[in-house]
Tab-separated table of C-alpha atoms and ligand atoms in Angstrom:
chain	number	residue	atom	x	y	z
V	170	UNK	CA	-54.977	21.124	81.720
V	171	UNK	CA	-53.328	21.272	85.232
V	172	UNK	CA	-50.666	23.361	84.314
V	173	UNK	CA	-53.692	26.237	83.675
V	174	UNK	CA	-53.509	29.074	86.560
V	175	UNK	CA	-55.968	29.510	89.242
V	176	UNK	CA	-57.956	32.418	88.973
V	177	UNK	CA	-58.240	34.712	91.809
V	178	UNK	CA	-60.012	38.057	92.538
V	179	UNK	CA	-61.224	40.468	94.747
V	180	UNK	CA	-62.626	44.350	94.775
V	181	UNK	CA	-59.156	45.228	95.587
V	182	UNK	CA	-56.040	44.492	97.666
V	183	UNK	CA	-57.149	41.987	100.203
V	184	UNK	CA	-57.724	39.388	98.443
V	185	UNK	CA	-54.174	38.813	98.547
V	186	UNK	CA	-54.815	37.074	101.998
V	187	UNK	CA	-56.216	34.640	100.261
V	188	UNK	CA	-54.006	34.340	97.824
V	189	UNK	CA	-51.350	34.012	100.872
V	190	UNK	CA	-52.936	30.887	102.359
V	191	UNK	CA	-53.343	29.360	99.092
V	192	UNK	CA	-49.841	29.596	97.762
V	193	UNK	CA	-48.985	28.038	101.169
V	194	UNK	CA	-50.804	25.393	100.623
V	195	UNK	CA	-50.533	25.312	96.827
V	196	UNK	CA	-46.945	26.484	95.867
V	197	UNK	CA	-46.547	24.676	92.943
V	198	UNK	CA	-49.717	26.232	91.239
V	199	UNK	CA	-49.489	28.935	88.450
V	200	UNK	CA	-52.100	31.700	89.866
V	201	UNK	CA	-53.318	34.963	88.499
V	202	UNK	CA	-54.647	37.832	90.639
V	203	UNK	CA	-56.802	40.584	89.884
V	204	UNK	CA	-57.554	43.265	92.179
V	205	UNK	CA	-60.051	45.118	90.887
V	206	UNK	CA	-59.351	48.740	92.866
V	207	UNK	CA	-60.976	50.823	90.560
V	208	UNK	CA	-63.957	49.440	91.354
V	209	UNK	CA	-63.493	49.395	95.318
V	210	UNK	CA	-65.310	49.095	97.634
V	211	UNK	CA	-67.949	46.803	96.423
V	212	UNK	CA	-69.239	46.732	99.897
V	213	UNK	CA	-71.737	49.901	99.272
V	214	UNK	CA	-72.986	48.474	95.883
V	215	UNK	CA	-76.070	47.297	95.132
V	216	UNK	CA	-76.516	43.709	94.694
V	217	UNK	CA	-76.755	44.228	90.511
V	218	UNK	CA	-73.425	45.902	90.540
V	219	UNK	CA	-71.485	43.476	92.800
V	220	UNK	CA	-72.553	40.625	90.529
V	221	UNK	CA	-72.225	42.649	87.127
V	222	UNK	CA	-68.140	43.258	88.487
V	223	UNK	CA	-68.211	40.095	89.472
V	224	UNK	CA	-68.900	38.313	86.171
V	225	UNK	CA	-66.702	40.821	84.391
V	226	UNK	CA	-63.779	39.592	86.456
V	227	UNK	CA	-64.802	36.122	86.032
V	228	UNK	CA	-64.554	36.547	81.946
V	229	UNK	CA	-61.587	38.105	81.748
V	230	UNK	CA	-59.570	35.386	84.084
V	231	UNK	CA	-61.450	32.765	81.906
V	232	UNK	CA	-59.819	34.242	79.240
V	233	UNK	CA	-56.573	33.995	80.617
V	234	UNK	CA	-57.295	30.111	80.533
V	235	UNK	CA	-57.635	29.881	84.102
V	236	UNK	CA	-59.280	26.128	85.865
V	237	UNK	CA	-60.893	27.117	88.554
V	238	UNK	CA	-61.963	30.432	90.305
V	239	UNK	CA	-61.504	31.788	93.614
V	240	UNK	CA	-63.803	34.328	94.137
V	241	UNK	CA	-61.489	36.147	97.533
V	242	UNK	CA	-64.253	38.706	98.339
V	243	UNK	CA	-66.907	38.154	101.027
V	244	UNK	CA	-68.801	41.175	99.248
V	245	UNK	CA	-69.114	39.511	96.350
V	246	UNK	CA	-69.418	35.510	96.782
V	247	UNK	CA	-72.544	36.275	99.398
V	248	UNK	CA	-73.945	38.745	96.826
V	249	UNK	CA	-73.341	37.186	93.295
V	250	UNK	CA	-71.911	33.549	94.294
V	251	UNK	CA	-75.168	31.517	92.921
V	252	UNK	CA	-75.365	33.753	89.641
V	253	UNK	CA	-71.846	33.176	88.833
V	254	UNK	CA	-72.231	29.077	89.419
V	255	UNK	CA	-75.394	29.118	87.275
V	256	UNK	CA	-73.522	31.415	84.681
V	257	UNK	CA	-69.836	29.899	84.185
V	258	UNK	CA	-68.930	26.130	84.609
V	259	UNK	CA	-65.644	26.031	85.235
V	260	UNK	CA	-65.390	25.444	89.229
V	261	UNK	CA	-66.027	28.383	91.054
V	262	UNK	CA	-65.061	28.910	94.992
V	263	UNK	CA	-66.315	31.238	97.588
V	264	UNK	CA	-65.212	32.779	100.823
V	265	UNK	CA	-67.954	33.658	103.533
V	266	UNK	CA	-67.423	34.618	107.427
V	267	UNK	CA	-66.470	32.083	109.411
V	268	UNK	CA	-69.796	31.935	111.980
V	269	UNK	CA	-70.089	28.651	111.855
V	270	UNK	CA	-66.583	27.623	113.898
V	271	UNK	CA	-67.266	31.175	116.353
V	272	UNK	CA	-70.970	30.278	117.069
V	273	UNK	CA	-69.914	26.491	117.716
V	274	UNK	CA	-66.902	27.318	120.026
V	275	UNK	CA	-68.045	30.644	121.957
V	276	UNK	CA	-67.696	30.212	126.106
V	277	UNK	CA	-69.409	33.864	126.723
V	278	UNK	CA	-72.171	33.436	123.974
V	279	UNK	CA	-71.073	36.423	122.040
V	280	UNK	CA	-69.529	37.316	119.006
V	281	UNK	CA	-68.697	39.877	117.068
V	282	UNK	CA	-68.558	40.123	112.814
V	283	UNK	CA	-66.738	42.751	110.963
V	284	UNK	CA	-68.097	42.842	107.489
V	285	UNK	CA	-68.876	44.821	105.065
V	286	UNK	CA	-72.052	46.299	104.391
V	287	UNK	CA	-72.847	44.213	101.162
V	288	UNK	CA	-71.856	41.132	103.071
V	289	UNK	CA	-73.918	41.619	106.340
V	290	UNK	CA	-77.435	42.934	104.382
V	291	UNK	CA	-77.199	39.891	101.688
V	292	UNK	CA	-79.709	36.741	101.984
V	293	UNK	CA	-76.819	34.572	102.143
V	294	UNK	CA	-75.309	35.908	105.185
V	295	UNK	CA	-78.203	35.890	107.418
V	296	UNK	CA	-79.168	32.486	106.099
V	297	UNK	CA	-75.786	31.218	108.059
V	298	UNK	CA	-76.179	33.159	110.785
V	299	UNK	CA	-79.699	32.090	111.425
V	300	UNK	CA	-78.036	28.587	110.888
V	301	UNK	CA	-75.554	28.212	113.431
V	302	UNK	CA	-76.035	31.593	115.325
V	303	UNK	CA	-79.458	32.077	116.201
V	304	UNK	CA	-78.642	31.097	120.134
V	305	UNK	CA	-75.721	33.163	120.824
V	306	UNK	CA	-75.553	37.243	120.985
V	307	UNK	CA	-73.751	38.316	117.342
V	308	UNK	CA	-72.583	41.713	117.245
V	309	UNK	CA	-72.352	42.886	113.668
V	310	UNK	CA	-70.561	45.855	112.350
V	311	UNK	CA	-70.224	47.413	109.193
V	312	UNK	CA	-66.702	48.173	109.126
V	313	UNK	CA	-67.206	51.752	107.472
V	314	UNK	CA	-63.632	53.069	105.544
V	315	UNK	CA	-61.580	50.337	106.489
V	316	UNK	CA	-61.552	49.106	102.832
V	317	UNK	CA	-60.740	52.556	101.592
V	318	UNK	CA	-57.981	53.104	103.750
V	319	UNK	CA	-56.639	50.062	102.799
V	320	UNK	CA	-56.744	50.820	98.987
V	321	UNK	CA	-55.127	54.278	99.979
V	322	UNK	CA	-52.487	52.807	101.561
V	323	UNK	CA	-53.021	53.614	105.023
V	324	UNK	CA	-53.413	50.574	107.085
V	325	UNK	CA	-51.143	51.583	109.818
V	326	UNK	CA	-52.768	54.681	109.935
V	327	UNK	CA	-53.986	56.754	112.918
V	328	UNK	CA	-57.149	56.880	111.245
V	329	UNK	CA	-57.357	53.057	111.075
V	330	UNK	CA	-57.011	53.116	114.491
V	331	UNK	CA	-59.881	55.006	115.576
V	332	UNK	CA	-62.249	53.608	113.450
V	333	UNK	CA	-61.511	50.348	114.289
V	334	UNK	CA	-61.493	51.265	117.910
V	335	UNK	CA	-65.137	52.685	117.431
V	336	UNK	CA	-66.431	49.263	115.909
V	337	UNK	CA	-64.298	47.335	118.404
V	338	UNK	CA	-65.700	48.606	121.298
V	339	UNK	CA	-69.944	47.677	121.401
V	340	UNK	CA	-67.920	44.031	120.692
V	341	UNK	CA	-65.632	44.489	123.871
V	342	UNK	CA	-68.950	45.576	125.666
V	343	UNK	CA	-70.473	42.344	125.562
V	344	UNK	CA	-67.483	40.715	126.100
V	345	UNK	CA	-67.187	38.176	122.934
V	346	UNK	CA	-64.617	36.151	122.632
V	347	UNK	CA	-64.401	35.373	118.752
V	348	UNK	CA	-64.030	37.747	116.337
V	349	UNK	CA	-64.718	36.790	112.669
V	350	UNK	CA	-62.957	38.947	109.742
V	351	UNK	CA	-65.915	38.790	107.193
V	352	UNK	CA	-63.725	40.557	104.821
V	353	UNK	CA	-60.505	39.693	103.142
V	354	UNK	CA	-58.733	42.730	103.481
V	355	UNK	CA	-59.068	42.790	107.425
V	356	UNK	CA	-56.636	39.991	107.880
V	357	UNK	CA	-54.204	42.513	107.338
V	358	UNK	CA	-55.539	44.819	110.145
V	359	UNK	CA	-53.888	41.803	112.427
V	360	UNK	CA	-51.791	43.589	114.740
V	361	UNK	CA	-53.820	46.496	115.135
V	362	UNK	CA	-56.808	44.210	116.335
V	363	UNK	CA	-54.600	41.856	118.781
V	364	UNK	CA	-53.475	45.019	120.502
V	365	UNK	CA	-57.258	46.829	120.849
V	366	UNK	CA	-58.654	43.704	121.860
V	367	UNK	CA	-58.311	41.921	125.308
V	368	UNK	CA	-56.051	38.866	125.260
V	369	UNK	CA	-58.994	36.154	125.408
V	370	UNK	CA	-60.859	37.600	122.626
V	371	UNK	CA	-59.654	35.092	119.491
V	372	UNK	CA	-59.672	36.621	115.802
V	373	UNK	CA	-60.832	34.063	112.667
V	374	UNK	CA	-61.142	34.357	108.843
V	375	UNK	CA	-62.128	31.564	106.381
V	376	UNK	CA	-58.467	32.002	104.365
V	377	UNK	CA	-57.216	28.696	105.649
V	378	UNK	CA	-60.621	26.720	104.971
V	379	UNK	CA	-60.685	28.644	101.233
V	380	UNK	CA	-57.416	27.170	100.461
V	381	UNK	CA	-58.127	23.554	101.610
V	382	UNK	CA	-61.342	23.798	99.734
V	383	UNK	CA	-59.642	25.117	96.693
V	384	UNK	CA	-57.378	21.560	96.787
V	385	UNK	CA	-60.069	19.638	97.213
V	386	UNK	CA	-62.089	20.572	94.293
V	387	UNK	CA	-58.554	20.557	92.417
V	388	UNK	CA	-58.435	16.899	93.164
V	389	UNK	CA	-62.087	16.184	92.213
V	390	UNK	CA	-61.761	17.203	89.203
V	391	UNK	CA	-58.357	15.834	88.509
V	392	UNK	CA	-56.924	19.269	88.162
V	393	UNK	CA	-54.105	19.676	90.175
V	394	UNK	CA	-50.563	20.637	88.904
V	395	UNK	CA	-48.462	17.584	89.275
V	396	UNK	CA	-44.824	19.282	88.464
V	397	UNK	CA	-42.742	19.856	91.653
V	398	UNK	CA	-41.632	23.401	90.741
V	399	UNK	CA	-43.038	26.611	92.082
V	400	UNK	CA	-45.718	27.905	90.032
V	401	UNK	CA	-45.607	31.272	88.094
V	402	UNK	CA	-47.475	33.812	89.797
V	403	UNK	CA	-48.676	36.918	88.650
V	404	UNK	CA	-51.136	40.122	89.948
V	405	UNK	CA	-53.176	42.650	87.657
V	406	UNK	CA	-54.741	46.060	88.957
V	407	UNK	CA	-56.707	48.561	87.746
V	408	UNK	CA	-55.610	50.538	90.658
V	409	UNK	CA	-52.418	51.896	92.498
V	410	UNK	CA	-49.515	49.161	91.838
V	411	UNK	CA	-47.480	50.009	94.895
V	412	UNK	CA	-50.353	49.512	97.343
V	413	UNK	CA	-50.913	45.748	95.603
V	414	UNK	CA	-46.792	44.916	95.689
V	415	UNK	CA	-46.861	46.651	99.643
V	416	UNK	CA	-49.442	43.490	100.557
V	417	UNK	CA	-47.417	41.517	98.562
V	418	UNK	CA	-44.180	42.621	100.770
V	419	UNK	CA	-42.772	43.874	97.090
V	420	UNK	CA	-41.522	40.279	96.765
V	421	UNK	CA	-43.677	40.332	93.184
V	422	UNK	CA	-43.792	42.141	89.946
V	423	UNK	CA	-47.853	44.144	89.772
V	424	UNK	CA	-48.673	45.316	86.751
V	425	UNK	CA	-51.242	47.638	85.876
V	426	UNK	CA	-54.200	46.323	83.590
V	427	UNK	CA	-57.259	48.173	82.293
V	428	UNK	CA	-59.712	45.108	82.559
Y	264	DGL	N1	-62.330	42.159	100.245
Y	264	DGL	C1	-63.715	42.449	100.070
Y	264	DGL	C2	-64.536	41.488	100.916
Y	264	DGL	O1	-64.053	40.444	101.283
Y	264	DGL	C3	-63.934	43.905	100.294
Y	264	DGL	C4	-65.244	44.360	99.752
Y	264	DGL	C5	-65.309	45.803	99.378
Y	264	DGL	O2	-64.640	46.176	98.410
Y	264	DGL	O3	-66.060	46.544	100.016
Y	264	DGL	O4	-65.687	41.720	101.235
């Protein structure tokens, strides 16, 4: 039973930050990835559609006997997160933006939220933020083509550079000094966002917190892989190969999967 993979997905690409900070923390575990391109971004989708892709992904990693599920997609755990619980009962883990630590730890009362639209206009989202933000100035921004140009391969782009400046910039207005990466392809957008932003201004995601949850429930329910060797890890797309392997620093084999 422990020996079964971890299931991991996202609408694409960035999910593979995820995957990063649990392999850290989890070498030894077999994982699966699917990055389900064709279908990005799932940030302009309705609600329906998110969870619809959502559950389709779930099945299919189900069927490839996987424990547990990491759902590495803001857009989709605040969107579909509850359905998907109610639906499958295998465990099932989410990623959200990390408010909570920003609101708690803000000096200048501001912060600022990069998300995408699906994440920032669902329930689930401004539930939190009410939560643990409702004191503090939050400066939320739909981070418009970032996805796309991150599924086309252009990351270090000149274009990814002025649309980030654009969204940056309201942010840098009020001066906040947290930023929080409500999606898990900006983690990638790292050194482009340490070098528009002034020094004090510190950048969080929830990758780290995913990955310690992901042991936890592991533990509780007696799941994790006992065997000291380094698990077997493999990555599906529906989309362009070379942009997954290029996240992936071509250090792994990507193969293409109609799923
Ligand atoms: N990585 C997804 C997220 O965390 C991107 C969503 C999209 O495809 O728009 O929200």
């Amino acid at each position: 039973m422990s020996k079964q993979p971890i299931g991991i997905f996202d609408s694409g690409v960035g999910g593979t930050s995820i995957w990063r900070e649990i392999n850290n923390l989890l070498p030894n575990e077999n994982t699966i990835y699917l990055a389900d391109s064709a279908n990005a971004p799932y940030g302009l989708k309705t609600k329906e559609a998110i969870t619809n892709l959502s559950i389709k992904n779930v099945e299919h990693l189900i069927k490839q006997d996987c424990k547990l599920i990491v759902v590495a997609c803001n857009t989709a755990t605040t969107n579909a997160i509850s359905l998907l619980r109610d639906q499958f009962s295998i465990p099932i883990i989410g990623i959200e933006p990390a408010i909570k630590p920003a609101a708690l730890n803000t000096q200048t009362k501001a912060i600022g939220i990069l998300a995408t639209k699906g994440t920032l206009s669902s329930e689930l989202f401004h539930k939190t933020t009410d939560l643990f933000a409702s004191n503090i100035k939050v400066v939320e921004r739909i981070g418009e083509g970032i996805v796309e140009l991150i599924e086309s391969g252009q990351l270090q782009s000149e274009a990814m550079r002025s649309v980030l400046k654009r969204y940056l910039q309201p942010m840098i207005d009020v001066n906040i000094d947290y930023l929080v990466l409500g999606c898990t392809h900006y983690p990638y957008l790292m050194p482009l966002l340490i070098e528009l932003l002034p020094n004090h201004v510190k950048i969080i995601d929830s990758g780290q917190a995913v990955a310690r949850q992901t042991k936890v429930i592991l533990e509780k329910h007696d799941l994790l892989n006992s065997t000291v060797a380094k698990g077997d890890y493999q990555f599906f797309t529906n989309g362009k190969t070379e942009v997954l392997a290029s996240l992936l620093d071509n250090k792994f084999d990507v193969e293409y999967l109609n799923f």
